[in-house]
PDB file of C-alpha atoms in Angstrom:
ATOM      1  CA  UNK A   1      71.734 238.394  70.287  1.00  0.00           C
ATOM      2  CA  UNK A   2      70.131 241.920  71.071  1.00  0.00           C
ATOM      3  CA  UNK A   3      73.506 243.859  70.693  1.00  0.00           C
ATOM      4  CA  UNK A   4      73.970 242.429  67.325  1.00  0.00           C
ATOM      5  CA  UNK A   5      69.913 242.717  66.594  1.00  0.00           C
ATOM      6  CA  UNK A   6      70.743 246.553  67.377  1.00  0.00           C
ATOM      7  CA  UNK A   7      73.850 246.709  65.703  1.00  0.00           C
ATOM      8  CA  UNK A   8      72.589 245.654  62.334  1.00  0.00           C
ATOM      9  CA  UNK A   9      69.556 247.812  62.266  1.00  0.00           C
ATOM     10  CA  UNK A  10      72.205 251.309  63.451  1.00  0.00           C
ATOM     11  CA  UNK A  11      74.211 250.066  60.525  1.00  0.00           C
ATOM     12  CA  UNK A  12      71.871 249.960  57.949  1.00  0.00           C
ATOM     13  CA  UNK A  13      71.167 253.061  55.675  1.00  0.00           C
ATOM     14  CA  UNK A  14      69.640 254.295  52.138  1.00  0.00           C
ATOM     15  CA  UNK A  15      71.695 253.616  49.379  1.00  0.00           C
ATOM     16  CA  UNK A  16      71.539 255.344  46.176  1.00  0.00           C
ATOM     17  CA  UNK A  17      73.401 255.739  42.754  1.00  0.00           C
ATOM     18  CA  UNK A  18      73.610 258.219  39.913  1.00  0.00           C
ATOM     19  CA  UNK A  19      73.869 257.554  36.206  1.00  0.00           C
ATOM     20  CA  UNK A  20      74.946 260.609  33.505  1.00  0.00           C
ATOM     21  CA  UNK A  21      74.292 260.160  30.104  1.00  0.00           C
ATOM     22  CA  UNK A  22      76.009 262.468  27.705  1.00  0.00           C
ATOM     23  CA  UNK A  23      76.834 265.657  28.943  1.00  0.00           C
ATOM     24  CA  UNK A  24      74.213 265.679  32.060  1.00  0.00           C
ATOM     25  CA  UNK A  25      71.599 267.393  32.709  1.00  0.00           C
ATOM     26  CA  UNK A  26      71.593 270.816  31.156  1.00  0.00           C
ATOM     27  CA  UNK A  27      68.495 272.388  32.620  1.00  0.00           C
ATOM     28  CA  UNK A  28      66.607 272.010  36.023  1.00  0.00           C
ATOM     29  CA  UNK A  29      63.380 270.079  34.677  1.00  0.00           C
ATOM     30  CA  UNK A  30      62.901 266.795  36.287  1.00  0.00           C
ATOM     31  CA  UNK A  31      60.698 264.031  36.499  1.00  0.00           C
ATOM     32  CA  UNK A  32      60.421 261.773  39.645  1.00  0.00           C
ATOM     33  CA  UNK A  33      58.797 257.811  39.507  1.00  0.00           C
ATOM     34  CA  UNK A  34      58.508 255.036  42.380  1.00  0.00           C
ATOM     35  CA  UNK A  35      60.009 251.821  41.196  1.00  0.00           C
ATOM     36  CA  UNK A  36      58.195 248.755  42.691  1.00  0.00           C
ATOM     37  CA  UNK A  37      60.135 245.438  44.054  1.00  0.00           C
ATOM     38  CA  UNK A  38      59.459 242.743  46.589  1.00  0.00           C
ATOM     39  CA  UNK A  39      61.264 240.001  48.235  1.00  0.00           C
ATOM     40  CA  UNK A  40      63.869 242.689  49.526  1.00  0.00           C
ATOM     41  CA  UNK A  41      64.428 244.013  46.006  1.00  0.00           C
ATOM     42  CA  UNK A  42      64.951 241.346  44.258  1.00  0.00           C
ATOM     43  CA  UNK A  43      61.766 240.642  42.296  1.00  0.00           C
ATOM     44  CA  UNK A  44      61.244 244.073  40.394  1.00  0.00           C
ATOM     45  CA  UNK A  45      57.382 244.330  39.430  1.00  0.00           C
ATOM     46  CA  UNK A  46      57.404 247.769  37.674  1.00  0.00           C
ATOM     47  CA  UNK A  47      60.369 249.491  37.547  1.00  0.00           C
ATOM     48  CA  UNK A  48      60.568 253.199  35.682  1.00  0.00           C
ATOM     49  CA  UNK A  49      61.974 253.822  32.251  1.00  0.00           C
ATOM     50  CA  UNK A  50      64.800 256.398  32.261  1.00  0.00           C
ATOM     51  CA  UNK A  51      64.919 257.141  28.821  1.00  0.00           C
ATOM     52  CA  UNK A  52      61.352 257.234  28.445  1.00  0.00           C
ATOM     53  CA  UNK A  53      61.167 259.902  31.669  1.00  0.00           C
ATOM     54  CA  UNK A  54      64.209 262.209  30.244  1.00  0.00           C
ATOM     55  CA  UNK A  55      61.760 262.617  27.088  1.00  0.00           C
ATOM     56  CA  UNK A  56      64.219 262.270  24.131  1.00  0.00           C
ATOM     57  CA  UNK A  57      66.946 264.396  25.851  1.00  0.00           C
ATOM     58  CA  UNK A  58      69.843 263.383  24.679  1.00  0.00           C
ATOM     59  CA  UNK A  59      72.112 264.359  28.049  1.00  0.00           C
ATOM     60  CA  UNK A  60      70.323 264.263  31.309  1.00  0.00           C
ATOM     61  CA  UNK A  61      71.070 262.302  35.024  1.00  0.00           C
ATOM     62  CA  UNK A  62      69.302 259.514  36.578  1.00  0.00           C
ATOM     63  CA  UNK A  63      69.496 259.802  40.397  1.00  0.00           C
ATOM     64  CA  UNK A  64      67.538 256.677  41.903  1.00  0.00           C
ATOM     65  CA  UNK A  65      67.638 256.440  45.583  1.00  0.00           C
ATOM     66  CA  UNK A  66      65.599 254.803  48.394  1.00  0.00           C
ATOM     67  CA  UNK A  67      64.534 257.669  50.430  1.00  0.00           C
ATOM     68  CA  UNK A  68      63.112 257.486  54.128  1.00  0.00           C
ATOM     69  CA  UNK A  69      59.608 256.898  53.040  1.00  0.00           C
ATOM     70  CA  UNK A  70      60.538 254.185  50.389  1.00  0.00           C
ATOM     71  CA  UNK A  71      62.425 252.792  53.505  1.00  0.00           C
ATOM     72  CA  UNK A  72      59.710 253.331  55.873  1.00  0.00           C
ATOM     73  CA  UNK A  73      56.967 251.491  53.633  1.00  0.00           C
ATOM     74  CA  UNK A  74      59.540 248.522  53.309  1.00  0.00           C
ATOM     75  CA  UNK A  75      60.053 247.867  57.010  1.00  0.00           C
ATOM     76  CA  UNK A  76      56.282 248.156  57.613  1.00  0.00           C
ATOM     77  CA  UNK A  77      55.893 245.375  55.299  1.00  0.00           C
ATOM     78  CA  UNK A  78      59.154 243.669  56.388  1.00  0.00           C
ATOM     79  CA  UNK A  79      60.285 243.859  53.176  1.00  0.00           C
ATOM     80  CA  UNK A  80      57.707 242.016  51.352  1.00  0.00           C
ATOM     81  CA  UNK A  81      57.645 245.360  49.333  1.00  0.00           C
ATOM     82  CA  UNK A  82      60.539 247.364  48.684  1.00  0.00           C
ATOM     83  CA  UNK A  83      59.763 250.463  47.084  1.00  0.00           C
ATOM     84  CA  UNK A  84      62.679 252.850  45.257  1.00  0.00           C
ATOM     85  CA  UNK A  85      62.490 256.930  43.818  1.00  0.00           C
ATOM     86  CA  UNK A  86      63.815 257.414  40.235  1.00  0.00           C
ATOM     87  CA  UNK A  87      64.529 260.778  39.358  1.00  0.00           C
ATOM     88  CA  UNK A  88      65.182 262.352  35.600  1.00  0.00           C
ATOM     89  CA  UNK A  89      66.818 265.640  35.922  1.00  0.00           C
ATOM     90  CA  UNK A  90      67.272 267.258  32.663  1.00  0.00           C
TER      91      UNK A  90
END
């Protein structure tokens, strides 16, 4: 029970995805939002606007990760809140 206990928490890690609309970003400007979820991620409460953040840019990336902090925040809360970064580079 303890080897697998350990197991599963050395095989977990941060996951994250990128999204490029049109040609990509085409400058360094970027914007940066927390997304809000609980229950694990699966109930989103407020989750960040993309296209609202790239400001009418027409090609930009969206980059939305959970980073170490957003990790840290949901196993102090044992996932009752799951917290993700958004960021709009431009």
């Amino acid at each position: 029970m303890g080897a697998s206990l350990l197991c599963g928490l050395l095989l977990t890690s941060c996951y994250s995805y990128t999204s490029v609309v049109g040609d990509g970003a085409q400058g360094s400007s970027q914007v940066t939002q927390w997304n809000h979820y609980v229950i694990y991620g699966l109930a989103p409460v407020g989750v960040s606007d993309s296209k609202a953040m790239a400001g009418g840019a027409e090609n930009y990336e969206v980059f939305t990760r959970q980073t170490f902090v957003n990790g840290l925040i949901s196993a102090i809360t044992f996932g009752i809140y799951t917290p993700t970064t958004t960021t709009v580079k431009k």
